[in-house]
CSV table of C-alpha atoms in Angstrom, one decimal:
chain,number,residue,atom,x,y,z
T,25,UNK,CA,0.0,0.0,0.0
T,26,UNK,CA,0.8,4.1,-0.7
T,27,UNK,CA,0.9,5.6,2.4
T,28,UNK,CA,2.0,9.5,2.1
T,29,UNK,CA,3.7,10.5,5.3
T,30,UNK,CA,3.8,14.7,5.8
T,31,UNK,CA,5.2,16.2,8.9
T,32,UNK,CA,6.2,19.0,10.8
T,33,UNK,CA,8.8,19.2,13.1
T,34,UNK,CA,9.1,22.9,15.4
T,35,UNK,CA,12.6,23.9,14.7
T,36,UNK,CA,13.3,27.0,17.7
T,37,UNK,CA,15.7,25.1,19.7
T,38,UNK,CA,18.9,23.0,18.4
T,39,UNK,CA,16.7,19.8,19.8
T,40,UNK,CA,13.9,20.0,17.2
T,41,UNK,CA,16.6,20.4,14.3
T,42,UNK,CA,18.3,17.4,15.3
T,43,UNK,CA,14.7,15.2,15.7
T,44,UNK,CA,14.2,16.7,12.0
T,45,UNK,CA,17.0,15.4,10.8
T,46,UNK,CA,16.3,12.3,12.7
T,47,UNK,CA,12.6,12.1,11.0
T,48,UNK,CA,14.1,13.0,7.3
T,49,UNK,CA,16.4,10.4,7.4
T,50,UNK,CA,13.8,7.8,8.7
T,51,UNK,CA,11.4,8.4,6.3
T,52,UNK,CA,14.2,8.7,3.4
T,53,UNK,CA,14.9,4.6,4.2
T,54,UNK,CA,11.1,3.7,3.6
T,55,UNK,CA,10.2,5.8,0.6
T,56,UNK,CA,11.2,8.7,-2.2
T,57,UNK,CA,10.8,12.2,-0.5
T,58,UNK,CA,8.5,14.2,-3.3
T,59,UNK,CA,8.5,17.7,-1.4
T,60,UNK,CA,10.3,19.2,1.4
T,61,UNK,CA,8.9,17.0,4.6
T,62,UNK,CA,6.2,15.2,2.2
T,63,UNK,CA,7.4,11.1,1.5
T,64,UNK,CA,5.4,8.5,-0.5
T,65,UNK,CA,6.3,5.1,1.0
T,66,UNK,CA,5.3,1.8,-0.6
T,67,UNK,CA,5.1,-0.2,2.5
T,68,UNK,CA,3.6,-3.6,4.1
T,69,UNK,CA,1.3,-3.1,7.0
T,70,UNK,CA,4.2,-4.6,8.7
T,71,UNK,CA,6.8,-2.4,7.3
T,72,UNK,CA,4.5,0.7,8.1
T,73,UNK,CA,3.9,-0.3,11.6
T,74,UNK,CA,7.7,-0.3,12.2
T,75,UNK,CA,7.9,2.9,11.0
T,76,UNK,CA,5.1,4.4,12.2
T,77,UNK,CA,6.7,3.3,15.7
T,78,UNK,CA,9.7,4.6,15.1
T,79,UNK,CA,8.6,8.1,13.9
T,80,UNK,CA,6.7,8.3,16.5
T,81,UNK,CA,9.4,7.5,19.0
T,82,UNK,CA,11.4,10.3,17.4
T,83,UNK,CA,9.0,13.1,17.0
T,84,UNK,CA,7.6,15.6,20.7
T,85,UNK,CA,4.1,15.6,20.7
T,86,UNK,CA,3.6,18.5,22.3
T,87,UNK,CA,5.4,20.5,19.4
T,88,UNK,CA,5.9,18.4,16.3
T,89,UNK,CA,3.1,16.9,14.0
T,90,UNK,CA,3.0,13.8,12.0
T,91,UNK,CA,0.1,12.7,9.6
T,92,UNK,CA,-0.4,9.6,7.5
T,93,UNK,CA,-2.3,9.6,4.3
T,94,UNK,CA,-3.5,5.8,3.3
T,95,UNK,CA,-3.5,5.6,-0.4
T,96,UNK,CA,-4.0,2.3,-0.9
T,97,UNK,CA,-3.2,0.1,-3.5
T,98,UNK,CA,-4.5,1.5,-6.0
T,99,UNK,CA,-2.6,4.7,-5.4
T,100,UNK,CA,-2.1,5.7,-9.0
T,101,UNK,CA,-5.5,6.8,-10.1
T,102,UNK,CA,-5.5,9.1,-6.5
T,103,UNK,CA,-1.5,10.9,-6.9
T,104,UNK,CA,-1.5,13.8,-10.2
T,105,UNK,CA,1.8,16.0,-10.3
T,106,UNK,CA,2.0,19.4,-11.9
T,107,UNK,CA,5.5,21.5,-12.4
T,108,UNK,CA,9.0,20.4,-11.6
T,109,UNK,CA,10.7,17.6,-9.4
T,110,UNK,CA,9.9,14.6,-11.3
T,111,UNK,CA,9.6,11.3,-8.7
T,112,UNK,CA,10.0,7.3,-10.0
T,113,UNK,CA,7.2,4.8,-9.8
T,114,UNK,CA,8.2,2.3,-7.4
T,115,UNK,CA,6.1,-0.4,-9.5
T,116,UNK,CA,6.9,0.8,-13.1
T,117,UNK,CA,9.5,0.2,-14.7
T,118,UNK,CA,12.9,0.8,-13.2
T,119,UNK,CA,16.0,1.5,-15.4
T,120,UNK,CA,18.9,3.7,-15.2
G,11,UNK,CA,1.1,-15.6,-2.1
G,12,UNK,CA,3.9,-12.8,-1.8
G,13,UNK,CA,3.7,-9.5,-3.3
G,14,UNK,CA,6.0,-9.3,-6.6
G,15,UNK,CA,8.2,-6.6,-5.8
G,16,UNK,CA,10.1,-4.7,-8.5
G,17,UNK,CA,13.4,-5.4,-10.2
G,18,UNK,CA,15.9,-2.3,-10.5
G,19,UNK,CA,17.8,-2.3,-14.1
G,20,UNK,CA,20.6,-0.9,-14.2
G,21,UNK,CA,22.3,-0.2,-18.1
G,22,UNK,CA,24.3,3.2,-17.8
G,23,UNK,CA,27.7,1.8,-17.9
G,24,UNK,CA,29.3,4.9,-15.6
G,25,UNK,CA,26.7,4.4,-13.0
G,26,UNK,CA,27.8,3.5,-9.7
G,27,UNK,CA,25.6,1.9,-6.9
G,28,UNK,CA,26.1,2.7,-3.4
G,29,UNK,CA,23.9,2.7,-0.4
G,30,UNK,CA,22.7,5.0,2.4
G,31,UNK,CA,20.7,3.9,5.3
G,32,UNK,CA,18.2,1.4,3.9
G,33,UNK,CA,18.1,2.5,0.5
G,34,UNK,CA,19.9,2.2,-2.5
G,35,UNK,CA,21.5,5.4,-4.7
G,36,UNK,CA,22.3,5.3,-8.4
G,37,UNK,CA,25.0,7.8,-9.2
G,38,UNK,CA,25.8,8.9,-11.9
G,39,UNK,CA,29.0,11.3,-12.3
G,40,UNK,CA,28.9,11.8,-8.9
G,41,UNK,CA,25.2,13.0,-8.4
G,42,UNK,CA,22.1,10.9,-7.4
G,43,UNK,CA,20.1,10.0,-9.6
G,44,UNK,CA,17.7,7.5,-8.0
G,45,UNK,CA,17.6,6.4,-4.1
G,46,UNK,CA,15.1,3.2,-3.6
G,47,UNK,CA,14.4,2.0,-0.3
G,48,UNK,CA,15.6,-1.7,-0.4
G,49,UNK,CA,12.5,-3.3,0.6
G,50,UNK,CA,10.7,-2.5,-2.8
G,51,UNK,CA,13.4,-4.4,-4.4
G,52,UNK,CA,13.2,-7.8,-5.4
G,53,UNK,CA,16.4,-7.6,-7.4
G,54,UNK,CA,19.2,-5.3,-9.0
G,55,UNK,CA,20.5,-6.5,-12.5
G,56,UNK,CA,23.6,-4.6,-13.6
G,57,UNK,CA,25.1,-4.0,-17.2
G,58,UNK,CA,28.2,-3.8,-18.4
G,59,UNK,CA,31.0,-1.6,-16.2
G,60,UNK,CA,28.5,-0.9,-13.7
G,61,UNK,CA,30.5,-0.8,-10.0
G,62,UNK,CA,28.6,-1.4,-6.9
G,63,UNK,CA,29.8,-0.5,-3.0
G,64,UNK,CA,30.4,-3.7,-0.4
G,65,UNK,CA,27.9,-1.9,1.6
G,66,UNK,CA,25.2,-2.5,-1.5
G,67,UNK,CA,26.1,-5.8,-1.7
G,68,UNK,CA,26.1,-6.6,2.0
G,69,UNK,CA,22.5,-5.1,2.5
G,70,UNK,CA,21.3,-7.2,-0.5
G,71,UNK,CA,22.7,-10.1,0.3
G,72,UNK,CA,21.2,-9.3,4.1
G,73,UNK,CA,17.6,-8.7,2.4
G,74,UNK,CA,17.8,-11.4,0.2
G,75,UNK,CA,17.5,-8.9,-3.0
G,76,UNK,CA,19.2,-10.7,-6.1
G,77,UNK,CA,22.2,-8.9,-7.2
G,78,UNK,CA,23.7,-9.8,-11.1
G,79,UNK,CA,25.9,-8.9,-13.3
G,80,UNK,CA,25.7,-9.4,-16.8
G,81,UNK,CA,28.1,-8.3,-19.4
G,82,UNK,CA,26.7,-5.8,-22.3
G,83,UNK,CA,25.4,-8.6,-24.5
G,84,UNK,CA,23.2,-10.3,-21.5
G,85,UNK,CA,25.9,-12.9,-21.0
G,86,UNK,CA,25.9,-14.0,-17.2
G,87,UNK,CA,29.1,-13.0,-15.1
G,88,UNK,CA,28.8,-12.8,-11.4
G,89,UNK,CA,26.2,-12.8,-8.3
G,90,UNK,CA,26.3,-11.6,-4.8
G,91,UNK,CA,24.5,-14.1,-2.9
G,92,UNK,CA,24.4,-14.1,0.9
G,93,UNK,CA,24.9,-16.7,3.7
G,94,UNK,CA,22.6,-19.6,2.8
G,95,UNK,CA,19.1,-19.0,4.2
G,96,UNK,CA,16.5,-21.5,4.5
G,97,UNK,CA,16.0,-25.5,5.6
G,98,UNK,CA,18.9,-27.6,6.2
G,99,UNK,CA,16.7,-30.3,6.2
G,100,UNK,CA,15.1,-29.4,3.1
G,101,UNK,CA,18.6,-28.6,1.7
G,102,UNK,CA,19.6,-32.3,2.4
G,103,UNK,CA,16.4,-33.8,0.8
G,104,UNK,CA,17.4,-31.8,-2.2
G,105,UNK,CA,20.4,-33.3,-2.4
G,106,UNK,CA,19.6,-37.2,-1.7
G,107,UNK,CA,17.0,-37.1,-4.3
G,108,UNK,CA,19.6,-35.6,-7.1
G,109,UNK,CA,21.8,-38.7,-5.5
G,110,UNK,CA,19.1,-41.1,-6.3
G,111,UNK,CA,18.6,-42.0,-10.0
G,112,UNK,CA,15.0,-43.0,-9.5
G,113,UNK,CA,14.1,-40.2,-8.2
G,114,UNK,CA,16.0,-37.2,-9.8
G,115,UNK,CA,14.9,-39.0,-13.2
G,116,UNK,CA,11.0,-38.2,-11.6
G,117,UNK,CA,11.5,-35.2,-11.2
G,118,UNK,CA,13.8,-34.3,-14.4
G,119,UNK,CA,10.5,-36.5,-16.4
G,120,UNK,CA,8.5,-32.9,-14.3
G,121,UNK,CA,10.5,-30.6,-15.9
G,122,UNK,CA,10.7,-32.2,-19.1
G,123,UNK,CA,6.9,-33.0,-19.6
G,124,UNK,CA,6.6,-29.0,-19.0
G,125,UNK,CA,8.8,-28.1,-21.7
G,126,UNK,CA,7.8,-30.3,-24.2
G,127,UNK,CA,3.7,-30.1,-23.3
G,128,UNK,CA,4.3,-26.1,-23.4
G,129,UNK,CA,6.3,-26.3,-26.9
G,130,UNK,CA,3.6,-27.8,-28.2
G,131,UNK,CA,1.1,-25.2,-26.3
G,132,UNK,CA,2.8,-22.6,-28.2
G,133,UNK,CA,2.6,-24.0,-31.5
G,134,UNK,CA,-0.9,-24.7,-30.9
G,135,UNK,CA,-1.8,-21.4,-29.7
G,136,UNK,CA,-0.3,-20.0,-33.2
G,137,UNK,CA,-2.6,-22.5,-35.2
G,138,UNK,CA,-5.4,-21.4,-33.5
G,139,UNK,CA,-4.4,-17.2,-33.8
G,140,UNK,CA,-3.2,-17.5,-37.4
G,141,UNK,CA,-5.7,-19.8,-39.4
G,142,UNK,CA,-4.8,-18.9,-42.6
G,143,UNK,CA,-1.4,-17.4,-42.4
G,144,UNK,CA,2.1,-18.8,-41.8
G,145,UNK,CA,2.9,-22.3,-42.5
G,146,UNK,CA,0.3,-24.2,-41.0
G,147,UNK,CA,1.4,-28.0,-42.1
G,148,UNK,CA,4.9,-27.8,-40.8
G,149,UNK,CA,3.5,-26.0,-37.4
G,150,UNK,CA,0.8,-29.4,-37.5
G,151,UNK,CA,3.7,-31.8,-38.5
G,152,UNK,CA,5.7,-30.3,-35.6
G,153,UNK,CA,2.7,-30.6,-32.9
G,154,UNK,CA,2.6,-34.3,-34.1
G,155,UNK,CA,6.1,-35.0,-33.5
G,156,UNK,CA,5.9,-32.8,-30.0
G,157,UNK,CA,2.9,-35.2,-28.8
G,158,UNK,CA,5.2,-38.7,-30.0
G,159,UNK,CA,8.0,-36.7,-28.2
G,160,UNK,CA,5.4,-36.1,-24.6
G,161,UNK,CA,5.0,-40.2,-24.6
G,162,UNK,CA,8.5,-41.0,-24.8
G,163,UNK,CA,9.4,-38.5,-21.7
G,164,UNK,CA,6.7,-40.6,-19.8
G,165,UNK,CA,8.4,-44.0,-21.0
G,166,UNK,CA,11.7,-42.5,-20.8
G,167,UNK,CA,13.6,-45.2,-17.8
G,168,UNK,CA,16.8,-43.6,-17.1
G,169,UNK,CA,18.2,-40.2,-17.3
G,170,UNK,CA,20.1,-40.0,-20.5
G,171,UNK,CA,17.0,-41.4,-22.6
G,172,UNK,CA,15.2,-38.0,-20.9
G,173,UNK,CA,18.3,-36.0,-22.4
G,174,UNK,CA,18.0,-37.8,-25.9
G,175,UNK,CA,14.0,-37.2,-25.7
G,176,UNK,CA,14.9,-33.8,-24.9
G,177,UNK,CA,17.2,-33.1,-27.4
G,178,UNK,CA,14.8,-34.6,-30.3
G,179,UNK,CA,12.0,-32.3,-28.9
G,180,UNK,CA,14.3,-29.1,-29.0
G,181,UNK,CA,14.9,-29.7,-32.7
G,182,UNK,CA,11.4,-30.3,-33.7
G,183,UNK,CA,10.1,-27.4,-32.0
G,184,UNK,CA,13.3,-25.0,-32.9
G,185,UNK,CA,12.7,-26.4,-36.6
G,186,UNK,CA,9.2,-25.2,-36.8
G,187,UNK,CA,10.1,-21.9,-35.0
G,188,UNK,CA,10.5,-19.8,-37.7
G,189,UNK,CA,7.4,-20.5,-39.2
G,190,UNK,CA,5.6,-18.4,-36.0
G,191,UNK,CA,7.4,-14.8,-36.9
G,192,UNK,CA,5.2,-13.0,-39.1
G,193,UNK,CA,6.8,-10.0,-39.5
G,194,UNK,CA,9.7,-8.3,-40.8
G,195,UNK,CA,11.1,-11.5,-42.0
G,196,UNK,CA,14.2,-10.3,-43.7
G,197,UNK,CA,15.9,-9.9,-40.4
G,198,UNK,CA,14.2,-12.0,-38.0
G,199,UNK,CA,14.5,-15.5,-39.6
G,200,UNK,CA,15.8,-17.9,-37.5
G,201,UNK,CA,17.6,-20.9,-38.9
G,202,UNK,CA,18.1,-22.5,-35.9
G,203,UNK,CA,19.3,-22.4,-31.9
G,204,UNK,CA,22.8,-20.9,-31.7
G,205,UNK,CA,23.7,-19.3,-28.4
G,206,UNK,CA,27.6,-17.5,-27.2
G,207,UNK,CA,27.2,-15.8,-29.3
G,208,UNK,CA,23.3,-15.4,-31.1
G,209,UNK,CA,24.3,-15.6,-34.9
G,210,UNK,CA,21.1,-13.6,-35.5
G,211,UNK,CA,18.4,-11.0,-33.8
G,212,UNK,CA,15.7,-13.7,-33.1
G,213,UNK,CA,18.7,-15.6,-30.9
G,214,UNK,CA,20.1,-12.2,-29.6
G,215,UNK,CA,16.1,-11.6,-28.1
G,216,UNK,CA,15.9,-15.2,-26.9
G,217,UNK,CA,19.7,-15.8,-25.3
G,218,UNK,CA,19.0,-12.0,-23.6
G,219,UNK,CA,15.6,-13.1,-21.9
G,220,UNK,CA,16.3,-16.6,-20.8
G,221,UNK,CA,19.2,-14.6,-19.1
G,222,UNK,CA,16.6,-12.7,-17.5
G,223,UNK,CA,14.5,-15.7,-16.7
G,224,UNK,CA,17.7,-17.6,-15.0
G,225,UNK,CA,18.1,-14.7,-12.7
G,226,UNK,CA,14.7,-14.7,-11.6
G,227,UNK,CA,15.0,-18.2,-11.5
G,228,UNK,CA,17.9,-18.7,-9.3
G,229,UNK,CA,16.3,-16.2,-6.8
G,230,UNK,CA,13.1,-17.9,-6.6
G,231,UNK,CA,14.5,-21.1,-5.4
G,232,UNK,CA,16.8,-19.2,-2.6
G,233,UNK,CA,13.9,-17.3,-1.6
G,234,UNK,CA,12.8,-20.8,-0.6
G,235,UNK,CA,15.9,-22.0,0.4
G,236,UNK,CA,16.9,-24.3,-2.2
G,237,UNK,CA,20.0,-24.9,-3.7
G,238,UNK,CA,20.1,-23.4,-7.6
G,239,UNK,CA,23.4,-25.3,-8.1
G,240,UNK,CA,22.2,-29.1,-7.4
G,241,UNK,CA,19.8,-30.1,-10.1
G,242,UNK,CA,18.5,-33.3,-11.3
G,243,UNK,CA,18.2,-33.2,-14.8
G,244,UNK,CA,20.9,-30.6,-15.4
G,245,UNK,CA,24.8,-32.3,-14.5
G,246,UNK,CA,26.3,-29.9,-11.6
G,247,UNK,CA,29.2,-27.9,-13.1
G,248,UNK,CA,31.2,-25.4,-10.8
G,249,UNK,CA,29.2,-21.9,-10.7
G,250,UNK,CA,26.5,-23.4,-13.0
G,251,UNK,CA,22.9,-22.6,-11.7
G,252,UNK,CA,22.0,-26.4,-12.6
G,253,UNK,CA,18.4,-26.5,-10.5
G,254,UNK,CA,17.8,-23.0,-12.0
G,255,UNK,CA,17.9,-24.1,-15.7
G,256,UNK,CA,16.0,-27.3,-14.4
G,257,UNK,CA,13.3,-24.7,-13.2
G,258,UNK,CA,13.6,-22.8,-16.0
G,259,UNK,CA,13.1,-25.7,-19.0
G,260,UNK,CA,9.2,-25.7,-18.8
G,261,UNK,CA,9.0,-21.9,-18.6
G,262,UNK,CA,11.1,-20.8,-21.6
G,263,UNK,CA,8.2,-21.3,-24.0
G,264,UNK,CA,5.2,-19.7,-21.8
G,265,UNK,CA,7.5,-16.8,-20.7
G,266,UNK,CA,10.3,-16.4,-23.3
G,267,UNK,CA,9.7,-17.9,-26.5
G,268,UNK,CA,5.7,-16.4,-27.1
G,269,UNK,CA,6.7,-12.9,-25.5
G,270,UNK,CA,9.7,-12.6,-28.2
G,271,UNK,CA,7.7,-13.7,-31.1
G,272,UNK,CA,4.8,-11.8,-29.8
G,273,UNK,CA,7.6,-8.4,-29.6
G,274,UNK,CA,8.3,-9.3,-33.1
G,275,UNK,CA,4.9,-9.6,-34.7
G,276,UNK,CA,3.1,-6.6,-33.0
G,277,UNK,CA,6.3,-5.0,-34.5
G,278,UNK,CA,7.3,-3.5,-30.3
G,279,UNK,CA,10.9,-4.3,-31.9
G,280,UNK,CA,12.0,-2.9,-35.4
G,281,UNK,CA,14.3,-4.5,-37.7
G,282,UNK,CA,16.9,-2.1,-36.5
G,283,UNK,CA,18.5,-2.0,-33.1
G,284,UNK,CA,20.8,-4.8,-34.3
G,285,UNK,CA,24.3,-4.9,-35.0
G,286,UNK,CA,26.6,-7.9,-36.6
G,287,UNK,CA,30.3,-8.2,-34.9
G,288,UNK,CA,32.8,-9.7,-36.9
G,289,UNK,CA,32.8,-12.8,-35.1
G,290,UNK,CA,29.5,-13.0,-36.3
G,291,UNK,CA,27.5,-12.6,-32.9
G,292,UNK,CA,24.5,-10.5,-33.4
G,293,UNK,CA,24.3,-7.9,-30.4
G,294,UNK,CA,20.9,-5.7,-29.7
G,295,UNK,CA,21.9,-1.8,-29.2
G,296,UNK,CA,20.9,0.1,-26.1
G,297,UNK,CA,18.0,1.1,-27.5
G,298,UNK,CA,16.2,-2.3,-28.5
G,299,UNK,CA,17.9,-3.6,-25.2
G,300,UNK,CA,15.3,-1.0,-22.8
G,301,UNK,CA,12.9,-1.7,-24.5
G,302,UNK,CA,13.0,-5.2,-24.1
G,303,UNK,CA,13.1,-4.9,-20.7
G,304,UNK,CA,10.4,-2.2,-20.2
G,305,UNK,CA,8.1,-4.7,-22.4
G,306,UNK,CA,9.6,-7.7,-20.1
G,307,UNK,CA,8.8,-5.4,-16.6
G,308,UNK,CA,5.7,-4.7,-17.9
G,309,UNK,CA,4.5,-8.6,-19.2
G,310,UNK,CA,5.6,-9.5,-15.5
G,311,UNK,CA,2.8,-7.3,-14.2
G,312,UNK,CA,0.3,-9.3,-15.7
G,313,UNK,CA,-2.2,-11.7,-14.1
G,314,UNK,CA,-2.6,-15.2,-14.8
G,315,UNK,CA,-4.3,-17.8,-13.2
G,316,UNK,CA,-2.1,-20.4,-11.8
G,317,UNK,CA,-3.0,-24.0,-13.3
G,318,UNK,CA,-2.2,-25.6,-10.1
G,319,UNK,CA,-2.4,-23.0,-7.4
G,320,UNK,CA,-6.3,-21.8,-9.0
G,321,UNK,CA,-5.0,-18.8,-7.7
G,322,UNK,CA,-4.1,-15.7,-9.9
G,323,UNK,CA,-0.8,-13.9,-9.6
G,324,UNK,CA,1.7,-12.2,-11.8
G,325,UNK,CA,3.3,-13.8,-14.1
G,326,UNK,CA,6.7,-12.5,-12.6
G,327,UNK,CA,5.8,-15.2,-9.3
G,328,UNK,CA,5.6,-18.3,-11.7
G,329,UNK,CA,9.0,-19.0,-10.6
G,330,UNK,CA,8.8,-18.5,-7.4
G,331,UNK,CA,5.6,-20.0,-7.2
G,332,UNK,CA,7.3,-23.2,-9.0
G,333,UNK,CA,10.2,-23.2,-6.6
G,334,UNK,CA,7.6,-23.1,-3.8
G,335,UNK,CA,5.9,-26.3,-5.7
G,336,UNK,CA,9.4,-27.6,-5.8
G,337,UNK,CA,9.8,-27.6,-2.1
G,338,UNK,CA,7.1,-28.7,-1.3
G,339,UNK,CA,7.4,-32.0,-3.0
G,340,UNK,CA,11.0,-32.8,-1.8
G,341,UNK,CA,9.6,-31.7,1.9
G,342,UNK,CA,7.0,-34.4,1.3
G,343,UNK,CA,3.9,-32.3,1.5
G,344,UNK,CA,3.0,-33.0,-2.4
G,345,UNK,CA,3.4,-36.5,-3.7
G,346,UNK,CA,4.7,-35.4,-7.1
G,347,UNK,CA,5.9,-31.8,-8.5
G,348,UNK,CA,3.5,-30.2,-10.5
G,349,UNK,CA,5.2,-28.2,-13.9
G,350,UNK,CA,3.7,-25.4,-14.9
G,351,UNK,CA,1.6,-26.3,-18.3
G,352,UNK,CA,0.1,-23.7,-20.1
G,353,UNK,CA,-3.8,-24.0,-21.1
């Protein structure tokens, strides 16, 4: 399944850049980053629960927001992109 | 059944692979160009110069994703395979059985039935598709001689008579071959088998994709945890995938041979794109090789419905879903091993 994972980490203090960093690089090893703090992740419900866990081990709740968009499998038909940044299709064909 | 992950091609020959965290970068000159996480990976198949870090090659082999490299031309030259997962028990079964005539000539009679029952399949799929076109008597002679050819595998008593059956099935259905390629037939005419190197473009398609069908092969049965190298039909050779190209025998016509003549005659590969070396080896250009493989990713996508399994799942999992078959059988849990037989 798609599941598009958006957050927002408060950077004031030197604490909340280094959870940001912490978060980017999480998300980074579970799917392709499309914007700035937006990642598309092609995940098992398994997979996602481990990161789900993780993220939220990383992130303070009382300042930093995570949300979780369920796309599905059929994730195509519901994801359009308009203007620069071109992503890959993690089920199409990959070649380089 | 599992989920058929994709398969990550790489054919720029100054790319370099590395990894970072869980995922895996394609560089090129120094700049990223692609970073997958690892887990959507079923394999990485590399052409030509491509270099790859020991840290890629130590996650793959961790995660089980199949790492190859093939020279320019498709030719097979080297794997990364990790520690060997799976049974031990099933491992030793594996091997007793290829130890026991009896039974390794059982299963080779499988693999063999499946090859020469899905020959014929082919041929008589053309028949039906192409009533009046093509050569129909030859393609009719050579369904004959296929279904004399099926008996004998059943009657055949010891494994060099399989071989022999084998061989005489090969030619018939190789002899009647050219008859299926409608198209362009000035430059895909195919005289007969050759292989290192193709002598002409309808060889250069096939030796290319039953490359790609090894590699998928050879994964399958590690994924569950057999040996590729011990076969029963196939004579064990240092570094030669022998259960692979056991495996493979009954799907080369379903999955290779109808997908090249089907590239041909819906004209998906032009009459160039091919070039003559002066050894004589005919070698596809970079070109015709993408988009063999984009037709090939995309064929994989496809559902069937499993003959044996009455389940559907992609064509890309009949391998895997064999090897499972395979398993099973030498585990005990299925009396005999069921080949994959096209309807």
């Amino acid at each position: 399944m798609m599941v598009l994972v958006t957050y927002d980490v408060n950077t004031e203090k030197e604490a909340g850049k280094k959870r940001l960093r912490k978060v980017a690089k999480l998300c980074k090893d579970y799917g392709q980053r499309v914007q700035n703090s937006v990642f598309e992740c092609l995940v098992d419900p398994v997979q996602f629960a481990k990161l789900r866990k993780r993220l939220e081990e990383i992130i303070d709740a009382e300042n930093d927001s995570l949300r979780y968009y369920f796309l599905g499998d059929n994730w195509k038909s519901r994801v359009e992109h308009v203007g620069a940044k071109g992503t890959y299709d993690p089920e199409g064909v990959l070649m380089v | 059944m599992r989920k058929l992950l994709n398969v990550l091609y790489v054919t720029s020959p100054e790319a370099y692979l590395g990894k970072e965290g869980e995922t895996v970068l394609i560089l090129l000159n120094d700049e990223v160009k692609l970073r997958i996480p690892i887990h959507n990976l079923e394999g990485i198949v590399c052409f030509g110069y491509t270099g790859a870090s020991p840290a890629l090659m130590h996650l793959c082999a961790e995660r089980g994703v199949a790492l190859s490299f093939l020279a320019e031309s498709g030719k097979f030259l080297a794997r990364v395979s990790g520690r060997v997962n799976g049974n031990v028990l099933l491992r030793r079964r594996q091997y007793r059985q290829a130890d026991s005539p009896e039974e390794a000539l059982q299963l080779a009679k499988g693999f063999i039935l499946g090859k020469i029952f899905n020959c014929r399949c082919v041929l008589q799929r053309f028949l039906r598709d192409h009533e009046q076109r093509g050569d129909p008597p030859m393609v009719q002679e050579g369904v004959k001689a296929l279904t004399i050819q099926l008996q004998k595998t059943a009657n055949s008593r010891h494994l060099d008579m399989l071989r022999g059956v084998e061989g005489e099935g090969a030619r018939v259905y190789y002899g009647v071959f050219d008859h299926l390629i409608l198209e362009v037939k000035d430059i895909f005419t195919f005289t007969g088998r050759s292989r290192r190197p193709p002598l002409d473009a309808v060889n250069a398609l096939l030796s290319f994709l039953y490359t790609l069908l090894a590699h998928d092969c050879t994964a399958a049965l590690e994924t569950v945890g057999l040996d590729p190298q011990v076969g029963f039909l196939h004579r064990e050779r240092p570094g030669r995938p022998s259960l692979a190209l056991d495996l493979m025998e009954e799907l080369r016509p379903y999955l290779v041979d109808r997908f090249v003549v089907s590239l041909i005659n819906t004209r998906q590969i032009g009459a160039t794109g091919f070039v003559t070396k002066e050894s004589g080896g005919v070698l596809m250009t970079d070109e015709v090789r993408k988009n063999v493989i984009t037709a090939w990713q995309k064929r994989k996508q496809e559902e069937v419905m499993h003959p044996f399994l009455g389940e559907k799942i992609p064509v890309g999992l009949i391998p895997y879903a064999q090897a499972l078959l395979l398993a099973r059988h030498l585990r005990g849990d299925l009396e005999a091993y069921p080949p994959f037989l096209m309807k």
